[in-house]
Amino acid sequence: MKRLIYTALPVPVAGLFLLILLMFSGFILSAQSISTERVRPSDESASRLTRNLFQNLSAMTGKTIMIGHQDALAYGIGWKGDDDRSDVKALCGSHPAVVGWDIGGIEMGMSENLDSVPFELIRQRIMENYSRGGVNTISWHAFNPVTGAGSWSDIRIPDPVVPLLLPGGQHHDKLILSLDRVAAFLSSLKNSSGELIPIVFRPWHEHTGNWFWWGSIHCSKNEYIELYRFTIQYLRNKHHLNNLLIAFSPDVGFTSPTEYLDRYPGDDVVDVIGLDDYQSLRTNQPEKLVRNLEIITGIARKKYKIAAFTETGCTNVADHRFFTEKLLPCLLHSDLTSSVSWVLFWRNYKHDHHFLPYPGHGSAADFVEFINNERIALLRDILDLYTDTAGS
Ligand code: BMA
């Protein structure tokens, strides 16, 4: 009967119908290819693995929120340097999907980072995490290259440092030396086939605060942007590091997309629209966290980028319902908030400085319940992020 209806259509009507159908499907196909075409890392020469990672993260958006933990595989509460160990695994049976690292100190030629984690161990753990399918993200608490002091702003600084480091500045050579040392480390991160391991690199973070020497009161908007752009372009062009996805991660202090983007260095040097926010939940303002997450995910969506909650946590997880009653409702508040690709908790350094529970901790049960939510993913829950599943 259905066939009859079609064949019974007068030929010109059927032809017109077919034409409209073809035009429509052509439109859909071209719209799809445009959007796949746009889902590309900011680096036009990004390596195959890096493109795959970016496209797979993009494809996961809105479905899964990965859990990340700083230094997860290097140490935890009551242990240091053990193989195949993390506090998350001790509680949940799997490592986190994202592991954060920090290379502050590499620019000074140190063999351990600012938190006394040997760079050799970091390198080894990054390679292991990659081979298990995890994501590695690296922040950089760079020492002040002029004074040699830590990254936290230092009242002894005679002059703002950033302008001195820029091309033409009196200490530009110190920035070059720092970047050469960063590059030497990043270039050593290779997989068993000799390919560079994709890294989410997160330099010059929390610039909206004033605690780092690159913070907003220590340099002008143009100086910050120049520092950021120079860093990325130097690593790419001089050192051929085409394995980097770049995360821009302001702290709180913005109330709109325009304010968030005030010192944004440009779509050609940013892949991840990030947010570091400890404050909103600490001060009992979940609506602020929701707003901030909606701002970053909204921007990421428009720009075909990834959004990530690049740092957060409740100090010592003192609130024993933090994960299920404070954080999760914000993450799952809306279609936008749940479009962050990952949430990274800060490090488990010691009993009075940690951001995830460990066995025996009063928040352990709450964390396990949080992890069991179907939208939340550990390493065991994610698909292979480095193979070409999105047609790159
Ligand atoms: C801070 C603290 C410090 C640490 C720094 C860089 O938040 O954890 O102890 O030195 O991060 O990792």
GROMACS .gro file of C-alpha atoms and ligand atoms in nm:
model
  404
    1MET     CA    1   0.000   0.000   0.000
    2LYS     CA    2   0.277   0.244   0.096
    3ARG     CA    3   0.450   0.181  -0.237
    4LEU     CA    4   0.135   0.255  -0.421
    5ILE     CA    5   0.106   0.591  -0.257
    6TYR     CA    6   0.456   0.686  -0.377
    7THR     CA    7   0.413   0.554  -0.734
    8ALA     CA    8   0.074   0.715  -0.751
    9LEU     CA    9   0.229   1.061  -0.712
   10PRO     CA   10   0.225   1.259  -1.038
   11VAL     CA   11   0.578   1.256  -1.187
   12PRO     CA   12   0.647   1.634  -1.154
   13VAL     CA   13   0.540   1.630  -0.786
   14ALA     CA   14   0.756   1.325  -0.713
   15GLY     CA   15   1.049   1.492  -0.893
   16LEU     CA   16   1.008   1.809  -0.690
   17PHE     CA   17   0.985   1.604  -0.372
   18LEU     CA   18   1.307   1.421  -0.465
   19LEU     CA   19   1.482   1.747  -0.542
   20ILE     CA   20   1.386   1.898  -0.207
   21LEU     CA   21   1.500   1.579  -0.033
   22LEU     CA   22   1.837   1.588  -0.210
   23MET     CA   23   1.886   1.956  -0.133
   24PHE     CA   24   1.799   1.899   0.229
   25SER     CA   25   2.031   1.601   0.275
   26GLY     CA   26   2.307   1.796   0.097
   27PHE     CA   27   2.254   2.077   0.343
   28ILE     CA   28   2.277   1.842   0.641
   29LEU     CA   29   2.590   1.680   0.502
   30SER     CA   30   2.763   2.009   0.441
   31ALA     CA   31   2.661   2.141   0.784
   32GLN     CA   32   2.810   1.826   0.936
   33SER     CA   33   3.133   1.853   0.744
   34ILE     CA   34   3.164   2.220   0.840
   35SER     CA   35   3.130   2.140   1.207
   36THR     CA   36   3.369   1.841   1.191
   37GLU     CA   37   3.604   2.063   1.000
   38ARG     CA   38   3.585   2.323   1.275
   39VAL     CA   39   3.653   2.075   1.555
   40ARG     CA   40   4.028   2.097   1.522
   41PRO     CA   41   4.307   2.192   1.759
   42SER     CA   42   4.423   2.553   1.744
   43ASP     CA   43   4.760   2.435   1.611
   44GLU     CA   44   4.715   2.381   1.239
   45SER     CA   45   5.007   2.140   1.243
   46ALA     CA   46   4.884   1.945   1.546
   47SER     CA   47   5.001   1.584   1.544
   48ARG     CA   48   4.765   1.300   1.459
   49LEU     CA   49   4.736   1.188   1.822
   50THR     CA   50   4.667   1.543   1.936
   51ARG     CA   51   4.394   1.591   1.674
   52ASN     CA   52   4.239   1.263   1.777
   53LEU     CA   53   4.242   1.361   2.143
   54PHE     CA   54   4.081   1.696   2.070
   55GLN     CA   55   3.811   1.547   1.849
   56ASN     CA   56   3.734   1.266   2.091
   57LEU     CA   57   3.710   1.507   2.383
   58SER     CA   58   3.478   1.719   2.175
   59ALA     CA   59   3.264   1.415   2.086
   60MET     CA   60   3.233   1.328   2.456
   61THR     CA   61   3.108   1.676   2.546
   62GLY     CA   62   2.779   1.669   2.730
   63LYS     CA   63   2.794   1.294   2.783
   64THR     CA   64   3.074   1.239   3.028
   65ILE     CA   65   3.262   1.445   3.284
   66MET     CA   66   3.605   1.299   3.350
   67ILE     CA   67   3.765   1.316   3.692
   68GLY     CA   68   4.114   1.455   3.721
   69HIS     CA   69   4.356   1.477   4.013
   70GLN     CA   70   4.681   1.671   4.044
   71ASP     CA   71   4.990   1.451   4.096
   72ALA     CA   72   4.756   1.152   4.135
   73LEU     CA   73   5.013   0.894   4.025
   74ALA     CA   74   5.315   1.037   4.206
   75TYR     CA   75   5.205   1.043   4.570
   76GLY     CA   76   4.907   1.052   4.801
   77ILE     CA   77   4.832   1.052   5.170
   78GLY     CA   78   5.073   0.814   5.340
   79TRP     CA   79   5.264   0.705   5.028
   80LYS     CA   80   5.508   0.841   4.772
   81GLY     CA   81   5.641   0.712   4.440
   82ASP     CA   82   5.468   0.370   4.444
   83ASP     CA   83   5.394   0.216   4.103
   84ASP     CA   84   5.040   0.199   3.971
   85ARG     CA   85   4.897   0.367   4.278
   86SER     CA   86   4.662   0.661   4.336
   87ASP     CA   87   4.433   0.762   4.620
   88VAL     CA   88   4.143   0.757   4.371
   89LYS     CA   89   4.221   0.397   4.276
   90ALA     CA   90   4.243   0.300   4.643
   91LEU     CA   91   3.887   0.427   4.690
   92CYS     CA   92   3.722   0.349   4.358
   93GLY     CA   93   3.926   0.076   4.191
   94SER     CA   94   4.041   0.292   3.898
   95HIS     CA   95   4.283   0.579   3.846
   96PRO     CA   96   4.137   0.917   3.750
   97ALA     CA   97   4.091   0.974   3.376
   98VAL     CA   98   4.293   1.297   3.383
   99VAL     CA   99   4.615   1.350   3.574
  100GLY     CA  100   4.754   1.695   3.642
  101TRP     CA  101   5.125   1.771   3.673
  102ASP     CA  102   5.323   2.084   3.742
  103ILE     CA  103   5.660   2.173   3.592
  104GLY     CA  104   5.733   2.481   3.804
  105GLY     CA  105   6.111   2.476   3.857
  106ILE     CA  106   6.205   2.322   3.524
  107GLU     CA  107   6.281   2.672   3.396
  108MET     CA  108   6.541   2.710   3.676
  109GLY     CA  109   6.719   2.391   3.574
  110MET     CA  110   6.595   2.209   3.887
  111SER     CA  111   6.569   1.830   3.890
  112GLU     CA  112   6.254   1.833   4.107
  113ASN     CA  113   5.952   2.057   4.070
  114LEU     CA  114   5.847   2.319   4.324
  115ASP     CA  115   5.669   2.049   4.525
  116SER     CA  116   5.976   1.820   4.528
  117VAL     CA  117   5.843   1.576   4.269
  118PRO     CA  118   6.138   1.461   4.053
  119PHE     CA  119   6.091   1.551   3.685
  120GLU     CA  120   6.213   1.204   3.598
  121LEU     CA  121   5.921   1.055   3.793
  122ILE     CA  122   5.676   1.297   3.630
  123ARG     CA  123   5.803   1.196   3.286
  124GLN     CA  124   5.768   0.826   3.364
  125ARG     CA  125   5.418   0.864   3.509
  126ILE     CA  126   5.300   1.075   3.215
  127MET     CA  127   5.410   0.801   2.978
  128GLU     CA  128   5.238   0.533   3.189
  129ASN     CA  129   4.918   0.734   3.214
  130TYR     CA  130   4.915   0.785   2.838
  131SER     CA  131   4.970   0.416   2.772
  132ARG     CA  132   4.673   0.332   2.995
  133GLY     CA  133   4.461   0.578   2.794
  134GLY     CA  134   4.457   0.870   3.040
  135VAL     CA  135   4.487   1.241   2.972
  136ASN     CA  136   4.785   1.439   3.104
  137THR     CA  137   4.759   1.809   3.178
  138ILE     CA  138   5.055   2.022   3.282
  139SER     CA  139   5.043   2.352   3.467
  140TRP     CA  140   5.348   2.570   3.517
  141HIS     CA  141   5.406   2.756   3.842
  142ALA     CA  142   5.705   2.928   3.687
  143PHE     CA  143   5.958   3.094   3.915
  144ASN     CA  144   6.019   3.460   3.853
  145PRO     CA  145   6.298   3.442   3.595
  146VAL     CA  146   6.434   3.782   3.695
  147THR     CA  147   6.440   3.757   4.075
  148GLY     CA  148   6.449   3.378   4.109
  149ALA     CA  149   6.160   3.395   4.359
  150GLY     CA  150   5.857   3.167   4.336
  151SER     CA  151   5.562   3.234   4.111
  152TRP     CA  152   5.364   3.398   4.389
  153SER     CA  153   5.412   3.768   4.351
  154ASP     CA  154   5.694   3.903   4.550
  155ILE     CA  155   5.701   4.251   4.701
  156ARG     CA  156   6.074   4.261   4.640
  157ILE     CA  157   6.012   4.282   4.267
  158PRO     CA  158   6.151   4.622   4.173
  159ASP     CA  159   5.959   4.645   3.847
  160PRO     CA  160   5.683   4.446   3.683
  161VAL     CA  161   5.851   4.143   3.532
  162VAL     CA  162   5.634   4.062   3.232
  163PRO     CA  163   5.740   4.362   3.016
  164LEU     CA  164   6.106   4.285   3.086
  165LEU     CA  165   6.060   3.933   2.949
  166LEU     CA  166   5.884   4.022   2.626
  167PRO     CA  167   6.072   4.058   2.295
  168GLY     CA  168   6.279   4.376   2.318
  169GLY     CA  169   6.269   4.364   2.701
  170GLN     CA  170   6.585   4.373   2.911
  171HIS     CA  171   6.541   4.010   3.027
  172HIS     CA  172   6.392   3.850   2.719
  173ASP     CA  173   6.681   3.602   2.714
  174LYS     CA  174   6.557   3.467   3.049
  175LEU     CA  175   6.216   3.390   2.902
  176ILE     CA  176   6.385   3.218   2.610
  177LEU     CA  177   6.597   3.007   2.845
  178SER     CA  178   6.287   2.915   3.049
  179LEU     CA  179   6.094   2.814   2.739
  180ASP     CA  180   6.388   2.614   2.603
  181ARG     CA  181   6.392   2.417   2.930
  182VAL     CA  182   6.016   2.364   2.923
  183ALA     CA  183   6.047   2.250   2.562
  184ALA     CA  184   6.327   2.006   2.645
  185PHE     CA  185   6.100   1.840   2.900
  186LEU     CA  186   5.792   1.835   2.677
  187SER     CA  187   5.997   1.696   2.386
  188SER     CA  188   6.102   1.402   2.600
  189LEU     CA  189   5.744   1.278   2.645
  190LYS     CA  190   5.715   1.011   2.377
  191ASN     CA  191   5.516   0.692   2.335
  192SER     CA  192   5.659   0.354   2.243
  193SER     CA  193   5.645   0.446   1.872
  194GLY     CA  194   5.847   0.760   1.933
  195GLU     CA  195   5.553   0.996   1.882
  196LEU     CA  196   5.509   1.292   2.115
  197ILE     CA  197   5.241   1.228   2.376
  198PRO     CA  198   4.955   1.480   2.360
  199ILE     CA  199   4.959   1.714   2.658
  200VAL     CA  200   4.705   1.970   2.775
  201PHE     CA  201   4.945   2.253   2.860
  202ARG     CA  202   4.807   2.519   3.097
  203PRO     CA  203   5.052   2.806   3.129
  204TRP     CA  204   5.003   3.148   3.288
  205HIS     CA  205   4.695   3.032   3.476
  206GLU     CA  206   4.479   3.224   3.725
  207HIS     CA  207   4.591   3.553   3.573
  208THR     CA  208   4.270   3.721   3.697
  209GLY     CA  209   4.415   3.702   4.048
  210ASN     CA  210   4.717   3.895   4.168
  211TRP     CA  211   4.910   3.617   4.341
  212PHE     CA  212   5.134   3.522   4.048
  213TRP     CA  213   5.383   3.758   3.884
  214TRP     CA  214   5.180   3.735   3.562
  215GLY     CA  215   4.858   3.833   3.746
  216SER     CA  216   4.645   4.117   3.621
  217ILE     CA  217   4.783   4.399   3.837
  218HIS     CA  218   5.140   4.307   3.745
  219CYS     CA  219   5.105   4.355   3.369
  220SER     CA  220   4.882   4.522   3.115
  221LYS     CA  221   4.632   4.332   2.905
  222ASN     CA  222   4.852   4.358   2.595
  223GLU     CA  223   5.160   4.245   2.785
  224TYR     CA  224   4.979   3.938   2.921
  225ILE     CA  225   4.847   3.848   2.578
  226GLU     CA  226   5.191   3.892   2.424
  227LEU     CA  227   5.351   3.672   2.691
  228TYR     CA  228   5.091   3.402   2.629
  229ARG     CA  229   5.108   3.414   2.251
  230PHE     CA  230   5.489   3.426   2.247
  231THR     CA  231   5.504   3.121   2.476
  232ILE     CA  232   5.280   2.907   2.258
  233GLN     CA  233   5.423   3.019   1.926
  234TYR     CA  234   5.780   2.970   2.047
  235LEU     CA  235   5.707   2.614   2.165
  236ARG     CA  236   5.534   2.532   1.838
  237ASN     CA  237   5.757   2.708   1.590
  238LYS     CA  238   6.101   2.688   1.746
  239HIS     CA  239   6.063   2.349   1.915
  240HIS     CA  240   5.808   2.180   1.688
  241LEU     CA  241   5.589   2.088   1.979
  242ASN     CA  242   5.274   2.005   1.787
  243ASN     CA  243   5.145   1.780   2.062
  244LEU     CA  244   4.997   2.052   2.281
  245LEU     CA  245   4.636   2.141   2.350
  246ILE     CA  246   4.647   2.475   2.526
  247ALA     CA  247   4.425   2.548   2.827
  248PHE     CA  248   4.342   2.906   2.919
  249SER     CA  249   4.234   2.905   3.283
  250PRO     CA  250   4.141   3.224   3.463
  251ASP     CA  251   4.043   3.219   3.827
  252VAL     CA  252   3.707   3.365   3.937
  253GLY     CA  253   3.646   3.737   3.908
  254PHE     CA  254   3.451   3.757   3.582
  255THR     CA  255   3.077   3.785   3.559
  256SER     CA  256   3.016   3.763   3.185
  257PRO     CA  257   3.169   3.610   2.872
  258THR     CA  258   3.311   3.951   2.781
  259GLU     CA  259   3.490   3.979   3.113
  260TYR     CA  260   3.611   3.620   3.089
  261LEU     CA  261   3.759   3.695   2.748
  262ASP     CA  262   3.924   4.021   2.857
  263ARG     CA  263   4.279   3.884   2.837
  264TYR     CA  264   4.202   3.593   2.604
  265PRO     CA  265   4.508   3.541   2.386
  266GLY     CA  266   4.323   3.422   2.073
  267ASP     CA  267   4.154   3.122   1.916
  268ASP     CA  268   4.475   3.023   1.739
  269VAL     CA  269   4.654   2.959   2.071
  270VAL     CA  270   4.376   2.816   2.289
  271ASP     CA  271   4.198   2.480   2.281
  272VAL     CA  272   4.052   2.450   2.628
  273ILE     CA  273   3.831   2.715   2.784
  274GLY     CA  274   3.914   2.660   3.150
  275LEU     CA  275   3.814   2.773   3.494
  276ASP     CA  276   3.989   2.757   3.830
  277ASP     CA  277   3.725   2.808   4.096
  278TYR     CA  278   3.769   2.706   4.458
  279GLN     CA  279   3.593   3.013   4.583
  280SER     CA  280   3.227   2.982   4.481
  281LEU     CA  281   3.158   2.667   4.681
  282ARG     CA  282   3.391   2.767   4.964
  283THR     CA  283   3.183   3.080   5.010
  284ASN     CA  284   2.857   2.890   4.972
  285GLN     CA  285   2.762   3.047   4.640
  286PRO     CA  286   2.675   2.756   4.411
  287GLU     CA  287   2.491   2.994   4.180
  288LYS     CA  288   2.824   3.161   4.104
  289LEU     CA  289   2.982   2.832   4.012
  290VAL     CA  290   2.686   2.751   3.787
  291ARG     CA  291   2.717   3.091   3.620
  292ASN     CA  292   3.094   3.047   3.570
  293LEU     CA  293   3.052   2.699   3.425
  294GLU     CA  294   2.779   2.822   3.192
  295ILE     CA  295   3.005   3.104   3.076
  296ILE     CA  296   3.296   2.875   2.990
  297THR     CA  297   3.085   2.605   2.827
  298GLY     CA  298   2.891   2.867   2.632
  299ILE     CA  299   3.215   3.017   2.500
  300ALA     CA  300   3.357   2.674   2.420
  301ARG     CA  301   3.045   2.581   2.226
  302LYS     CA  302   3.057   2.896   2.014
  303LYS     CA  303   3.428   2.861   1.945
  304TYR     CA  304   3.430   2.482   1.884
  305LYS     CA  305   3.666   2.441   2.181
  306ILE     CA  306   3.663   2.214   2.488
  307ALA     CA  307   3.553   2.348   2.828
  308ALA     CA  308   3.715   2.218   3.145
  309PHE     CA  309   3.696   2.284   3.517
  310THR     CA  310   4.075   2.302   3.533
  311GLU     CA  311   4.113   2.333   3.914
  312THR     CA  312   3.887   2.303   4.212
  313GLY     CA  313   3.833   2.131   4.544
  314CYS     CA  314   3.733   2.171   4.904
  315THR     CA  315   4.040   2.204   5.129
  316ASN     CA  316   4.091   1.876   5.319
  317VAL     CA  317   3.740   1.780   5.198
  318ALA     CA  318   3.622   1.905   5.532
  319ASP     CA  319   3.261   1.906   5.414
  320HIS     CA  320   3.169   1.538   5.409
  321ARG     CA  321   2.888   1.587   5.156
  322PHE     CA  322   3.092   1.815   4.929
  323PHE     CA  323   3.088   1.594   4.620
  324THR     CA  324   2.727   1.480   4.607
  325GLU     CA  325   2.553   1.777   4.763
  326LYS     CA  326   2.768   2.076   4.664
  327LEU     CA  327   2.963   1.998   4.349
  328LEU     CA  328   2.747   1.746   4.162
  329PRO     CA  329   2.429   1.959   4.160
  330CYS     CA  330   2.631   2.242   4.003
  331LEU     CA  331   2.789   2.014   3.743
  332LEU     CA  332   2.454   1.863   3.649
  333HIS     CA  333   2.259   2.187   3.680
  334SER     CA  334   2.203   2.232   3.306
  335ASP     CA  335   2.293   2.115   2.964
  336LEU     CA  336   2.567   2.379   2.965
  337THR     CA  337   2.721   2.310   3.306
  338SER     CA  338   2.738   1.938   3.229
  339SER     CA  339   2.934   2.013   2.912
  340VAL     CA  340   3.266   2.044   3.092
  341SER     CA  341   3.504   1.779   2.974
  342TRP     CA  342   3.674   1.724   3.308
  343VAL     CA  343   3.703   1.846   3.666
  344LEU     CA  344   4.052   1.846   3.815
  345PHE     CA  345   4.094   1.836   4.193
  346TRP     CA  346   4.414   1.971   4.345
  347ARG     CA  347   4.679   1.756   4.505
  348ASN     CA  348   4.675   1.519   4.803
  349TYR     CA  349   4.990   1.645   4.965
  350LYS     CA  350   4.939   1.580   5.338
  351HIS     CA  351   4.674   1.546   5.606
  352ASP     CA  352   4.628   1.919   5.628
  353HIS     CA  353   4.656   1.990   5.255
  354HIS     CA  354   4.452   1.759   5.032
  355PHE     CA  355   4.154   1.788   4.801
  356LEU     CA  356   4.034   1.430   4.757
  357PRO     CA  357   3.964   1.173   5.025
  358TYR     CA  358   4.170   0.859   5.082
  359PRO     CA  359   4.082   0.532   5.255
  360GLY     CA  360   3.951   0.603   5.602
  361HIS     CA  361   3.867   0.968   5.528
  362GLY     CA  362   3.527   1.094   5.642
  363SER     CA  363   3.440   1.198   5.283
  364ALA     CA  364   3.535   0.869   5.121
  365ALA     CA  365   3.178   0.734   5.097
  366ASP     CA  366   3.052   1.061   4.950
  367PHE     CA  367   3.327   1.060   4.687
  368VAL     CA  368   3.251   0.700   4.587
  369GLU     CA  369   2.882   0.791   4.553
  370PHE     CA  370   2.978   1.088   4.335
  371ILE     CA  371   3.197   0.869   4.115
  372ASN     CA  372   2.913   0.620   4.075
  373ASN     CA  373   2.699   0.882   3.903
  374GLU     CA  374   2.655   0.771   3.541
  375ARG     CA  375   2.786   1.101   3.404
  376ILE     CA  376   3.112   1.090   3.601
  377ALA     CA  377   3.405   0.898   3.452
  378LEU     CA  378   3.730   0.753   3.577
  379LEU     CA  379   3.998   0.599   3.356
  380ARG     CA  380   3.812   0.266   3.335
  381ASP     CA  381   3.504   0.443   3.194
  382ILE     CA  382   3.656   0.623   2.897
  383LEU     CA  383   3.707   0.499   2.543
  384ASP     CA  384   4.037   0.525   2.364
  385LEU     CA  385   4.091   0.898   2.325
  386TYR     CA  386   4.393   0.872   2.100
  387THR     CA  387   4.256   0.678   1.807
  388ASP     CA  388   4.071   0.824   1.514
  389THR     CA  389   3.709   0.765   1.601
  390ALA     CA  390   3.584   1.106   1.493
  391GLY     CA  391   3.710   1.079   1.137
  392SER     CA  392   4.017   1.302   1.157
  393BMA     C1  393   4.927   2.519   4.569
  393BMA     C2  394   4.967   2.437   4.691
  393BMA     C3  395   5.115   2.451   4.707
  393BMA     C4  396   5.185   2.407   4.578
  393BMA     C5  397   5.127   2.477   4.457
  393BMA     C6  398   5.184   2.425   4.326
  393BMA     O1  399   4.791   2.524   4.554
  393BMA     O2  400   4.931   2.302   4.674
  393BMA     O3  401   5.157   2.369   4.814
  393BMA     O4  402   5.322   2.435   4.587
  393BMA     O5  403   4.989   2.463   4.456
  393BMA     O6  404   5.160   2.289   4.309
   0.00000   0.00000   0.00000
